Amino acid sequence: MTEARPQAGQDGPAPPRHIGIIMDGNGRWATARGLPRALGHKAGAEAARRTIEAAAVAGVGWLTLFAFSSENWQRPVEEVRDLTGLMRVYLRAEVGTLVKEGIRLRVLGERERFGPDTVRAIAAAEQATAPGTRMNLNIALSYGGRGEIVAAAREAARRVAAGTLDPAKLDEALFAGMLFTAGMPDPDLIIRTSGEQRISNFLLWQSAYSEFVFQDVLWPDYGATHLAAAIGEFTRRDRRFGLRIA
């Protein structure tokens, strides 16, 4: 990664503080080229590397990449095996670069479903990158927005049953603190690639006031130019948050 570190807003509008990306199109990219889907996922990992670098250079503080949904477990066994293997390789290979660049990694989702080897790789990567302050990188693995909300509701119910939470005191802020993203800012901008225009169970609670940009590019072809275009679209919008009538 480059060492250039421009200050957000120095030469124009500030970038979004937090960007979430639904990385879609690996399979279609591979199919269009007559390649195995596994090579599409490998190319997608390279696109993730480029996009992380571009976000850091742009001054984005938080980046959340939707890498593996809870629904992805329903894919063919061979594809799931290829995906999880690629994730383990990526975690181990990229840790040194993330540490050098000051990027802190966190994994959101039900990591235990991946097995002990992957869980250990995740924990090691999170620990090694914890001192990073340049950018926060979230990777959503075995993640689903509905499941996240249900898990938070179960935690709230557990606290009520234990007598440590008065139901009358449960508000949005307290509930948000029980989500995977506790302590993180909500995404200002959510991007989806491949031309699809849906959010596919991604950050449902957190995206209540997010801006959405849908880009007609398959994820393996994504890079700095596409991210800059999405950020440019974001900065041109007037975000009212329901506070005034146009």
XYZ file of N, CA and C in Angstrom:
738
model
N 0.836 -1.197 0.000
C 0.000 0.000 0.000
C 0.874 1.252 0.000
N 0.334 2.300 -0.555
C 1.057 3.550 -0.565
C 1.069 4.187 0.813
N 2.079 5.014 1.048
C 2.178 5.719 2.316
C 1.501 7.080 2.278
N 0.976 7.490 1.115
C 0.299 8.775 1.025
C -0.919 8.788 1.930
N -1.023 9.821 2.752
C -2.113 9.878 3.725
C -2.747 11.260 3.731
N -3.527 11.585 2.714
C -4.154 12.905 2.658
C -5.172 13.076 3.763
N -5.342 14.293 4.197
C -6.325 14.594 5.228
C -7.698 14.696 4.594
N -8.686 14.041 5.184
C -10.041 14.072 4.654
C -10.531 15.504 4.581
N -11.059 15.860 3.405
C -11.628 17.181 3.254
C -10.614 18.256 2.956
N -9.311 17.934 2.867
C -8.287 18.937 2.663
C -8.427 19.607 1.306
N -8.731 18.836 0.275
C -8.831 19.354 -1.082
C -10.252 19.284 -1.624
N -11.231 19.183 -0.771
C -12.616 19.082 -1.215
C -13.484 18.562 -0.093
N -14.720 18.154 -0.430
C -15.623 17.639 0.606
C -15.031 16.425 1.319
N -15.313 16.325 2.590
C -14.828 15.180 3.355
C -15.470 13.899 2.851
N -14.715 12.799 2.839
C -15.299 11.523 2.410
C -16.242 10.997 3.477
N -17.035 9.990 3.178
C -17.861 9.372 4.219
C -16.979 8.871 5.363
N -17.456 9.015 6.565
C -16.696 8.496 7.704
C -16.653 6.972 7.668
N -17.773 6.353 7.283
C -17.878 4.896 7.278
C -18.546 4.464 5.976
N -17.878 3.588 5.250
C -18.422 3.022 4.015
C -18.596 1.523 4.187
N -19.752 1.020 3.786
C -19.981 -0.417 3.736
C -20.103 -0.837 2.275
N -19.523 -1.987 1.929
C -19.576 -2.448 0.538
C -20.073 -3.884 0.474
N -21.113 -4.085 -0.320
C -21.598 -5.434 -0.641
C -20.856 -5.861 -1.903
N -19.891 -6.728 -1.739
C -19.000 -7.123 -2.835
C -19.669 -8.240 -3.636
N -20.245 -7.894 -4.766
C -21.055 -8.847 -5.514
C -20.531 -8.996 -6.940
N -20.551 -10.227 -7.458
C -20.236 -10.450 -8.851
C -19.056 -11.365 -9.118
N -18.476 -11.959 -8.076
C -17.325 -12.846 -8.301
C -17.668 -14.012 -9.228
N -18.814 -14.662 -8.957
C -19.205 -15.820 -9.740
C -19.480 -15.467 -11.187
N -20.199 -14.372 -11.416
C -20.511 -13.962 -12.785
C -19.247 -13.555 -13.547
N -18.318 -12.932 -12.836
C -17.040 -12.555 -13.455
C -16.309 -13.801 -13.953
N -16.272 -14.844 -13.119
C -15.592 -16.078 -13.500
C -16.320 -16.782 -14.645
N -17.638 -16.856 -14.543
C -18.424 -17.539 -15.573
C -18.253 -16.872 -16.935
N -18.223 -15.543 -16.949
C -18.078 -14.813 -18.210
C -16.736 -15.097 -18.878
N -15.776 -15.550 -18.098
C -14.436 -15.839 -18.621
C -14.164 -17.335 -18.742
N -15.188 -18.146 -18.460
C -15.023 -19.588 -18.539
C -14.093 -20.141 -17.477
N -14.055 -19.471 -16.316
C -13.159 -19.866 -15.235
C -13.944 -20.482 -14.083
N -13.299 -21.275 -13.249
C -13.961 -21.793 -12.045
C -14.334 -20.645 -11.111
N -15.408 -20.829 -10.363
C -15.856 -19.785 -9.435
C -14.776 -19.457 -8.414
N -13.955 -20.454 -8.057
C -12.893 -20.207 -7.076
C -11.946 -19.106 -7.548
N -11.678 -19.052 -8.856
C -10.806 -18.009 -9.382
C -11.506 -16.652 -9.356
N -12.827 -16.660 -9.455
C -13.561 -15.411 -9.283
C -13.416 -14.873 -7.878
N -13.486 -15.768 -6.887
C -13.320 -15.337 -5.500
C -11.895 -14.851 -5.237
N -10.916 -15.510 -5.870
C -9.526 -15.060 -5.718
C -9.344 -13.663 -6.300
N -9.931 -13.429 -7.478
C -9.873 -12.101 -8.081
C -10.606 -11.082 -7.211
N -11.683 -11.530 -6.558
C -12.406 -10.646 -5.647
C -11.567 -10.241 -4.452
N -10.710 -11.157 -3.967
C -9.815 -10.826 -2.859
C -8.815 -9.753 -3.275
N -8.355 -9.816 -4.536
C -7.452 -8.784 -5.040
C -8.175 -7.434 -5.127
N -9.450 -7.458 -5.520
C -10.230 -6.225 -5.568
C -10.405 -5.648 -4.169
N -10.593 -6.512 -3.182
C -10.704 -6.040 -1.801
C -9.421 -5.347 -1.379
N -8.268 -5.921 -1.745
C -6.980 -5.317 -1.396
C -6.872 -3.913 -2.004
N -7.228 -3.784 -3.293
C -7.165 -2.478 -3.949
C -8.097 -1.464 -3.289
N -9.278 -1.933 -2.913
C -10.285 -1.033 -2.361
C -9.910 -0.584 -0.957
N -9.349 -1.468 -0.168
C -8.880 -1.093 1.170
C -7.823 -0.003 1.058
N -6.882 -0.191 0.146
C -5.835 0.809 -0.065
C -6.436 2.143 -0.485
N -7.368 2.101 -1.451
C -7.978 3.328 -1.949
C -8.760 4.046 -0.853
N -9.467 3.297 -0.018
C -10.234 3.911 1.071
C -9.315 4.577 2.079
N -8.209 3.914 2.389
C -7.260 4.493 3.343
C -6.662 5.783 2.792
N -6.286 5.777 1.518
C -5.711 6.968 0.896
C -6.733 8.104 0.850
N -8.011 7.767 0.652
C -9.065 8.782 0.577
C -9.408 9.390 1.927
N -8.926 8.788 3.011
C -9.212 9.317 4.334
C -10.463 8.760 4.970
N -10.955 7.630 4.464
C -12.127 6.979 5.065
C -11.713 6.384 6.418
N -12.513 6.621 7.442
C -12.150 6.144 8.777
C -12.551 4.709 9.053
N -13.673 4.280 8.456
C -14.206 2.935 8.681
C -14.640 2.350 7.345
N -14.262 1.097 7.116
C -14.664 0.393 5.902
C -15.142 -0.995 6.297
N -16.373 -1.344 5.907
C -16.928 -2.663 6.202
C -17.204 -3.387 4.897
N -16.568 -4.541 4.715
C -16.720 -5.341 3.509
C -17.551 -6.584 3.824
N -18.606 -6.796 3.042
C -19.482 -7.959 3.216
C -18.879 -9.098 2.410
N -18.160 -9.993 3.093
C -17.381 -11.027 2.420
C -18.083 -12.375 2.353
N -18.869 -12.710 3.381
C -19.487 -14.043 3.438
C -20.744 -13.931 4.294
N -21.890 -14.088 3.672
C -23.149 -13.929 4.400
C -23.547 -15.230 5.092
N -24.457 -15.123 6.040
C -24.953 -16.322 6.709
C -25.671 -17.226 5.717
N -26.222 -16.652 4.641
C -26.888 -17.447 3.611
C -25.889 -18.191 2.718
N -24.642 -17.731 2.669
C -23.640 -18.378 1.815
C -23.339 -19.809 2.223
N -23.683 -20.197 3.463
C -23.475 -21.579 3.893
C -24.319 -22.545 3.068
N -25.342 -22.030 2.383
C -26.202 -22.888 1.572
C -25.626 -23.150 0.177
N -24.492 -22.557 -0.148
C -23.864 -22.791 -1.449
C -23.262 -24.199 -1.489
N -22.881 -24.672 -2.679
C -22.281 -26.006 -2.779
C -21.077 -26.157 -1.848
N -20.906 -27.353 -1.296
C -19.850 -27.607 -0.317
C -18.485 -27.209 -0.863
N -18.220 -27.523 -2.129
C -16.912 -27.225 -2.709
C -16.645 -25.725 -2.724
N -17.677 -24.936 -3.061
C -17.493 -23.489 -3.111
C -17.272 -22.914 -1.718
N -18.022 -23.413 -0.728
C -17.827 -22.952 0.650
C -16.415 -23.284 1.122
N -15.946 -24.492 0.781
C -14.590 -24.889 1.167
C -13.553 -23.969 0.525
N -13.747 -23.659 -0.745
C -12.812 -22.767 -1.435
C -12.824 -21.372 -0.808
N -14.020 -20.885 -0.493
C -14.142 -19.556 0.097
C -13.471 -19.478 1.466
N -13.740 -20.454 2.309
C -13.168 -20.416 3.660
C -11.656 -20.595 3.611
N -11.183 -21.433 2.712
C -9.739 -21.592 2.568
C -9.077 -20.303 2.117
N -9.705 -19.615 1.161
C -9.182 -18.346 0.683
C -9.164 -17.312 1.799
N -10.189 -17.307 2.633
C -10.232 -16.350 3.736
C -9.090 -16.579 4.716
N -8.794 -17.842 5.026
C -7.681 -18.130 5.938
C -6.358 -17.656 5.344
N -6.154 -17.933 4.062
C -4.927 -17.499 3.395
C -4.837 -15.977 3.405
N -5.938 -15.316 3.089
C -5.954 -13.852 3.039
C -5.643 -13.263 4.408
N -6.269 -13.793 5.455
C -6.040 -13.259 6.790
C -4.566 -13.321 7.166
N -3.954 -14.468 6.901
C -2.549 -14.637 7.283
C -1.623 -13.804 6.408
N -1.934 -13.717 5.104
C -1.048 -13.021 4.179
C -1.097 -11.509 4.334
N -2.254 -10.974 4.741
C -2.432 -9.531 4.753
C -2.142 -8.874 6.097
N -1.969 -9.651 7.140
C -1.794 -9.065 8.471
C -0.606 -8.115 8.509
N 0.523 -8.542 7.954
C 1.712 -7.695 7.985
C 1.484 -6.355 7.318
N 0.798 -6.360 6.173
C 0.515 -5.113 5.465
C -0.425 -4.230 6.267
N -1.446 -4.839 6.862
C -2.394 -4.057 7.666
C -1.695 -3.410 8.855
N -0.814 -4.153 9.511
C -0.067 -3.604 10.646
C 0.806 -2.438 10.180
N 1.519 -2.639 9.090
C 2.407 -1.595 8.559
C 1.633 -0.335 8.205
N 0.445 -0.503 7.670
C -0.349 0.641 7.225
C -1.228 1.231 8.321
N -1.185 0.670 9.514
C -1.972 1.212 10.620
C -3.457 0.962 10.489
N -3.834 -0.160 9.887
C -5.245 -0.488 9.675
C -5.663 -1.564 10.664
N -6.675 -1.271 11.435
C -7.161 -2.213 12.431
C -8.261 -3.085 11.841
N -8.123 -4.391 12.006
C -9.081 -5.354 11.466
C -9.993 -5.890 12.563
N -11.286 -5.932 12.244
C -12.252 -6.628 13.094
C -13.128 -7.497 12.187
N -13.584 -8.611 12.722
C -14.477 -9.500 11.986
C -15.845 -9.466 12.644
N -16.880 -9.223 11.849
C -18.260 -9.176 12.328
C -18.979 -10.438 11.871
N -19.673 -11.099 12.778
C -20.456 -12.261 12.391
C -20.209 -13.454 13.288
N -20.766 -14.595 12.885
C -20.684 -15.830 13.678
C -19.414 -16.585 13.302
N -18.289 -16.085 13.765
C -17.006 -16.652 13.347
C -16.829 -18.109 13.759
N -17.510 -18.527 14.817
C -17.351 -19.890 15.308
C -17.770 -20.929 14.277
N -18.618 -20.552 13.332
C -19.092 -21.506 12.324
C -17.987 -21.928 11.358
N -16.892 -21.202 11.322
C -15.825 -21.510 10.372
C -14.853 -22.584 10.864
N -14.933 -22.973 12.117
C -14.017 -23.988 12.622
C -12.821 -23.376 13.328
N -12.110 -24.185 14.127
C -11.048 -23.660 14.991
C -9.882 -23.019 14.257
N -9.474 -23.554 13.102
C -8.340 -22.965 12.384
C -8.636 -21.536 11.961
N -9.816 -21.322 11.386
C -10.177 -19.983 10.943
C -10.399 -19.057 12.127
N -11.013 -19.555 13.188
C -11.236 -18.734 14.385
C -9.909 -18.260 14.958
N -8.917 -19.154 14.992
C -7.601 -18.755 15.498
C -6.942 -17.719 14.587
N -7.093 -17.902 13.274
C -6.516 -16.945 12.333
C -7.153 -15.570 12.486
N -8.473 -15.556 12.694
C -9.177 -14.284 12.905
C -8.682 -13.598 14.173
N -8.622 -14.349 15.274
C -8.202 -13.778 16.551
C -6.775 -13.231 16.464
N -5.890 -13.963 15.789
C -4.505 -13.522 15.658
C -4.418 -12.238 14.846
N -5.197 -12.162 13.772
C -5.181 -10.968 12.929
C -5.742 -9.764 13.679
N -6.817 -9.964 14.411
C -7.397 -8.855 15.185
C -6.418 -8.360 16.241
N -5.774 -9.265 16.916
C -4.828 -8.874 17.966
C -3.625 -8.133 17.378
N -3.090 -8.637 16.267
C -1.910 -8.020 15.673
C -2.187 -6.615 15.158
N -3.397 -6.386 14.648
C -3.721 -5.090 14.051
C -4.377 -4.121 15.027
N -4.622 -4.548 16.261
C -5.357 -3.722 17.232
C -4.766 -2.324 17.429
N -3.443 -2.124 17.368
C -2.912 -0.767 17.572
C -3.179 0.190 16.419
N -3.652 -0.286 15.292
C -3.832 0.559 14.119
C -4.834 1.675 14.338
N -4.489 2.880 13.881
C -5.360 4.052 14.062
C -5.659 4.779 12.746
N -5.033 4.356 11.645
C -5.246 5.058 10.373
C -6.635 4.801 9.823
N -7.071 3.541 9.829
C -8.393 3.179 9.341
C -8.855 1.915 10.047
N -10.151 1.800 10.250
C -10.763 0.609 10.825
C -11.398 -0.206 9.705
N -10.983 -1.466 9.601
C -11.494 -2.359 8.567
C -12.312 -3.469 9.212
N -13.580 -3.546 8.839
C -14.450 -4.632 9.281
C -14.682 -5.595 8.128
N -14.525 -6.885 8.395
C -14.875 -7.906 7.420
C -16.072 -8.676 7.972
N -17.189 -8.643 7.260
C -18.396 -9.343 7.701
C -18.345 -10.776 7.185
N -18.203 -11.731 8.105
C -18.081 -13.155 7.771
C -19.173 -13.935 8.481
N -19.844 -14.798 7.769
C -20.996 -15.514 8.319
C -21.916 -14.509 9.010
N -22.189 -13.442 8.291
C -22.940 -12.320 8.845
C -24.303 -12.209 8.175
N -25.296 -11.872 8.962
C -26.630 -11.556 8.463
C -27.265 -10.525 9.375
N -27.840 -9.487 8.794
C -28.404 -8.411 9.591
C -29.554 -8.847 10.481
N -30.437 -9.702 9.964
C -31.551 -10.170 10.786
C -31.046 -10.995 11.964
N -30.087 -11.890 11.681
C -29.528 -12.700 12.756
C -28.844 -11.852 13.811
N -28.163 -10.792 13.383
C -27.506 -9.892 14.321
C -28.526 -9.231 15.247
N -29.650 -8.784 14.678
C -30.685 -8.131 15.488
C -31.318 -9.130 16.449
N -31.570 -10.353 15.976
C -32.127 -11.387 16.855
C -31.165 -11.696 17.999
N -29.874 -11.800 17.696
C -28.889 -12.071 18.751
C -28.865 -10.954 19.785
N -28.980 -9.713 19.324
C -29.017 -8.592 20.255
C -30.290 -8.637 21.105
N -31.416 -9.012 20.498
C -32.666 -9.130 21.250
C -32.558 -10.219 22.313
N -31.887 -11.331 21.959
C -31.678 -12.395 22.947
C -30.819 -11.895 24.105
N -29.794 -11.114 23.796
C -28.934 -10.584 24.854
C -29.708 -9.635 25.752
N -30.563 -8.803 25.153
C -31.394 -7.912 25.966
C -32.325 -8.723 26.867
N -32.927 -9.777 26.315
C -33.818 -10.628 27.108
C -33.057 -11.314 28.237
N -31.828 -11.739 27.943
C -31.011 -12.392 28.978
C -30.723 -11.431 30.124
N -30.403 -10.187 29.789
C -30.112 -9.195 30.832
C -31.352 -8.877 31.656
N -32.504 -8.814 30.989
C -33.750 -8.573 31.727
C -34.012 -9.729 32.685
N -33.858 -10.960 32.188
C -34.093 -12.138 33.029
C -33.131 -12.189 34.201
N -31.892 -11.713 33.983
C -30.884 -11.722 35.044
C -31.056 -10.569 36.012
N -31.956 -9.660 35.682
C -32.201 -8.529 36.568
C -31.205 -7.398 36.414
N -30.401 -7.421 35.349
C -29.406 -6.367 35.147
C -29.878 -5.293 34.174
N -31.059 -5.482 33.597
C -31.599 -4.503 32.667
C -33.073 -4.296 32.929
N -33.450 -3.033 33.139
C -34.853 -2.651 33.261
C -35.395 -2.462 31.841
N -36.419 -3.237 31.443
C -36.932 -3.095 30.072
C -37.297 -1.660 29.723
N -37.733 -0.894 30.693
C -38.106 0.492 30.430
C -36.906 1.347 30.059
N -35.707 0.872 30.379
C -34.488 1.628 30.084
C -33.882 1.255 28.728
N -34.437 0.248 28.077
C -33.881 -0.188 26.798
C -34.263 0.803 25.704
N -33.252 1.498 25.171
C -33.491 2.431 24.088
C -32.608 2.054 22.900
N -32.650 2.844 21.842
C -31.896 2.512 20.637
C -30.398 2.461 20.893
N -29.891 3.387 21.675
C -28.448 3.422 21.933
C -27.994 2.186 22.696
N -28.759 1.782 23.690
C -28.400 0.611 24.477
C -28.487 -0.650 23.618
N -29.518 -0.740 22.791
C -29.665 -1.900 21.921
C -28.521 -1.968 20.913
N -28.138 -0.810 20.364
C -27.047 -0.779 19.392
C -25.749 -1.289 20.003
N -25.607 -1.100 21.316
C -24.423 -1.579 22.002
C -24.357 -3.086 22.127
N -25.421 -3.784 21.758
C -25.449 -5.245 21.798
C -25.234 -5.857 20.409
N -25.066 -5.010 19.397
C -24.837 -5.491 18.042
C -23.346 -5.776 17.824
N -23.022 -6.452 16.714
C -21.618 -6.707 16.380
C -20.840 -5.408 16.226
N -21.527 -4.345 15.834
C -20.881 -3.062 15.546
C -20.880 -2.129 16.747
N -21.032 -2.639 17.937
C -21.069 -1.804 19.135
C -19.855 -0.867 19.169
N -20.124 0.402 19.403
C -19.058 1.382 19.496
C -18.579 1.933 18.169
N -19.143 1.467 17.065
C -18.734 1.926 15.742
C -19.772 2.898 15.184
N -19.343 3.850 14.349
C -20.325 4.737 13.717
C -21.137 3.983 12.667
N -22.382 4.375 12.480
C -23.194 3.790 11.420
C -22.621 4.182 10.057
N -22.808 3.348 9.037
C -22.275 3.685 7.713
C -22.994 4.885 7.110
N -22.219 5.816 6.584
C -22.780 6.948 5.850
C -23.159 6.530 4.435
N -22.359 5.622 3.869
C -22.533 5.212 2.478
C -22.430 3.700 2.378
N -23.376 3.097 1.666
C -23.306 1.677 1.355
C -23.284 1.521 -0.161
N -22.315 0.765 -0.632
C -22.111 0.527 -2.052
C -22.422 -0.929 -2.351
N -23.114 -1.170 -3.468
C -23.256 -2.539 -3.951
C -22.799 -2.595 -5.402
N -22.003 -3.590 -5.693
C -21.509 -3.762 -7.059
C -22.373 -4.753 -7.826
N -22.060 -4.919 -9.100
C -22.655 -5.895 -10.033
C -23.982 -5.447 -10.624
N -24.439 -4.247 -10.298
C -25.682 -3.748 -10.860
C -26.929 -4.135 -10.093
N -26.803 -5.042 -9.114
C -27.970 -5.415 -8.291
C -28.329 -4.257 -7.366
N -29.620 -4.109 -7.063
C -30.070 -2.987 -6.244
C -30.876 -3.493 -5.051
N -30.198 -4.186 -4.160
C -30.795 -4.639 -2.912
C -29.673 -4.728 -1.879
N -30.052 -4.811 -0.589
C -29.030 -4.774 0.463
C -28.724 -6.149 1.036
N -29.510 -7.167 0.688
C -29.177 -8.555 1.003
C -28.788 -8.789 2.469
N -29.587 -8.241 3.359
C -29.434 -8.554 4.785
C -28.133 -7.997 5.374
N -27.663 -6.873 4.843
C -26.400 -6.273 5.272
C -26.647 -5.028 6.122
N -26.174 -5.044 7.350
C -26.227 -3.887 8.255
C -27.628 -3.251 8.289
N -28.633 -4.078 8.525
C -30.012 -3.599 8.473
C -30.291 -2.507 9.501
N -29.869 -2.706 10.731
C -30.085 -1.710 11.784
C -29.254 -0.464 11.501
N -28.004 -0.679 11.151
C -27.043 0.413 11.049
C -27.270 1.302 9.830
N -27.959 0.799 8.805
C -28.093 1.550 7.550
C -29.366 2.381 7.476
N -29.993 2.642 8.619
C -31.269 3.369 8.625
C -31.185 4.717 7.908
N -30.043 5.403 7.999
C -29.878 6.704 7.354
C -28.702 6.720 6.384
N -28.292 5.560 5.908
C -27.193 5.491 4.948
C -27.643 5.957 3.568
N -26.699 6.497 2.818
C -26.894 6.729 1.395
C -26.479 5.453 0.656
N -27.159 5.136 -0.433
C -26.849 3.938 -1.203
C -26.393 4.324 -2.608
N -25.340 3.649 -3.062
C -24.862 3.808 -4.430
C -24.730 2.409 -5.020
N -25.409 2.171 -6.156
C -25.351 0.883 -6.836
C -24.531 1.059 -8.112
N -23.477 0.265 -8.231
C -22.560 0.417 -9.358
C -22.577 -0.821 -10.252
N -22.637 -0.588 -11.547
C -22.747 -1.685 -12.510
C -21.357 -2.176 -12.911
N -20.642 -2.727 -11.938
C -19.322 -3.296 -12.170
C -19.200 -4.550 -11.319
N -18.693 -5.620 -11.889
C -18.509 -6.842 -11.118
C -17.352 -6.651 -10.147
N -17.486 -7.209 -8.960
C -16.537 -6.919 -7.900
C -15.072 -7.160 -8.276
N -14.692 -8.230 -8.956
C -13.276 -8.420 -9.273
C -12.670 -7.297 -10.115
N -13.503 -6.508 -10.794
C -13.007 -5.386 -11.594
C -12.972 -4.077 -10.811
N -13.353 -4.115 -9.548
C -13.485 -2.895 -8.752
C -12.118 -2.371 -8.335
N -12.040 -1.041 -8.198
C -10.795 -0.442 -7.764
C -10.974 1.005 -7.349
N -9.866 1.721 -7.284
C -9.859 3.084 -6.764
C -10.773 4.022 -7.546
N -10.816 3.866 -8.865
C -11.650 4.750 -9.688
C -13.127 4.583 -9.357
N -13.563 3.344 -9.178
C -14.971 3.091 -8.838
C -15.306 3.631 -7.450
N -14.393 3.426 -6.500
C -14.636 3.944 -5.156
C -14.716 5.464 -5.173
N -13.824 6.102 -5.916
C -13.850 7.565 -6.010
C -15.162 8.054 -6.605
N -15.689 7.323 -7.598
C -16.966 7.708 -8.213
C -18.101 7.609 -7.210
N -18.093 6.548 -6.398
C -19.145 6.384 -5.384
C -19.052 7.471 -4.325
N -17.833 7.785 -3.894
C -17.653 8.849 -2.905
C -18.083 10.185 -3.495
N -17.777 10.410 -4.766
C -18.204 11.642 -5.419
C -19.714 11.773 -5.454
N -20.398 10.674 -5.753
C -21.855 10.685 -5.738
C -22.375 11.002 -4.340
N -21.759 10.426 -3.337
C -22.162 10.673 -1.951
C -22.020 12.155 -1.588
N -20.885 12.746 -1.940
C -20.639 14.131 -1.531
C -21.570 15.116 -2.222
N -22.178 14.705 -3.349
C -23.113 15.594 -4.052
C -24.526 15.532 -3.490
N -24.781 14.611 -2.605
C -26.137 14.469 -2.067
C -26.359 15.370 -0.854
N -27.605 15.782 -0.691
C -28.007 16.607 0.444
C -28.667 15.698 1.475
N -27.964 15.398 2.548
C -28.464 14.459 3.557
C -29.268 15.247 4.604
N -30.587 15.023 4.627
C -31.455 15.788 5.507
C -31.858 15.041 6.773
N -31.751 13.710 6.763
C -32.086 12.892 7.935
C -33.502 13.165 8.447
N -34.399 13.605 7.573
C -35.781 13.866 7.981
C -35.959 15.088 8.845
N -34.923 15.962 8.904
C -34.981 17.094 9.814
C -35.641 18.326 9.218
N -35.748 18.365 7.877
C -36.401 19.502 7.256
C -37.072 19.064 5.957
N -38.025 19.850 5.546
C -38.748 19.561 4.303
C -38.044 20.273 3.165
N -37.827 19.554 2.063
C -37.147 20.168 0.901
C -37.983 21.272 0.309
